[in-house]
Coordinates of C-alpha atoms in Angstrom, one line a residue:
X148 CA -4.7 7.6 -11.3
X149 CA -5.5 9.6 -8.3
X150 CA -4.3 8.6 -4.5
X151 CA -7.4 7.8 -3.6
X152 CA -7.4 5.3 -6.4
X153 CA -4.4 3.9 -5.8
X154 CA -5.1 3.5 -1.7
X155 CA -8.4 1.7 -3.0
X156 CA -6.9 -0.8 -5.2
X157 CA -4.0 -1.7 -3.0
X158 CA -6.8 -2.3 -0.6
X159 CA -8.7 -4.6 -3.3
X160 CA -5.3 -6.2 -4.0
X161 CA -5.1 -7.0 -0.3
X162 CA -7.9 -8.8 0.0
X163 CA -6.6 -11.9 1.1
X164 CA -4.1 -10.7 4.3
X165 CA -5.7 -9.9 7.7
X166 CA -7.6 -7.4 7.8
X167 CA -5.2 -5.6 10.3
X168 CA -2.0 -6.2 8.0
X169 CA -4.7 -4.9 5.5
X170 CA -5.2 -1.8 7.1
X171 CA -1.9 -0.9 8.5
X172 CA -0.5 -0.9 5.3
X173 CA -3.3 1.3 3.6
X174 CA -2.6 3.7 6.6
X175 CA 0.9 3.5 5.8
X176 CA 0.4 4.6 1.9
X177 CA -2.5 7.2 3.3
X178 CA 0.1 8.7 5.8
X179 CA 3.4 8.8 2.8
X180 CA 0.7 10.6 0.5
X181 CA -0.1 13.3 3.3
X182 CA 3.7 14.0 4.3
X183 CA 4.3 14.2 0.6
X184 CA 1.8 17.2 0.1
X185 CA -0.8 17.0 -2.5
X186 CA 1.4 19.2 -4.5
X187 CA 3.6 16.0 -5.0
X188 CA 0.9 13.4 -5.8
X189 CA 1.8 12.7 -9.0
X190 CA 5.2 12.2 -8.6
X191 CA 5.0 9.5 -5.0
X192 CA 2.3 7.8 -7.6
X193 CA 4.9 7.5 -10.4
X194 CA 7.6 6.7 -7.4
X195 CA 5.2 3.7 -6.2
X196 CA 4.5 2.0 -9.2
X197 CA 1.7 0.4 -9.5
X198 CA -0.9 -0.9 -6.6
X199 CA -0.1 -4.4 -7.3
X200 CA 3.8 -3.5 -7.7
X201 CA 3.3 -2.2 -4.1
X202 CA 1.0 -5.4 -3.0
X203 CA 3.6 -7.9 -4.1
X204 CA 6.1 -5.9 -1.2
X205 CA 3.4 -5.8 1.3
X206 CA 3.2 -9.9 1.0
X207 CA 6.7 -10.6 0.3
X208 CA 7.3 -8.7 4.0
X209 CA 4.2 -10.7 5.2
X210 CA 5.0 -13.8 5.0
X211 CA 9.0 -13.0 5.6
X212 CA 7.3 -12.3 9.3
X213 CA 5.4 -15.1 9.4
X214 CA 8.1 -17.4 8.7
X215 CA 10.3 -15.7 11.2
X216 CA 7.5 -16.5 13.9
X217 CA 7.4 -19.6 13.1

């Protein structure tokens, strides 16, 4: 799997949040793959997990927020 793969699948994955939570958190992956270095792909990949690994955090934290407004 490449980044770009992994970004767009997390995206996919996503699907269902705003599409600002959406977004952010894309960004957020985009921006640790760039400090990283490109030289290190493979290994933030194989630190992540997989996308949906990764989704299930994004939600968990998203609706911990929610609740907290609430």
């Amino acid at each position: 799997m490449t980044k770009q793969e992994f970004l767009d699948q997390l995206g996919q994955i996503l699907w269902d949040l705003p599409e600002d939570e959406r977004m952010d958190a894309v960004w957020y992956y985009e921006d640790y793959f760039a400090d990283a270095g490109v030289e290190n792909e493979q290994q933030v990949l194989r630190e992540l997990g997989s996308p949906e690994r990764v989704a299930e955090k994004i939600r968990a934290s998203f609706e911990e927020r929610l609740a907290s407004e609430a």
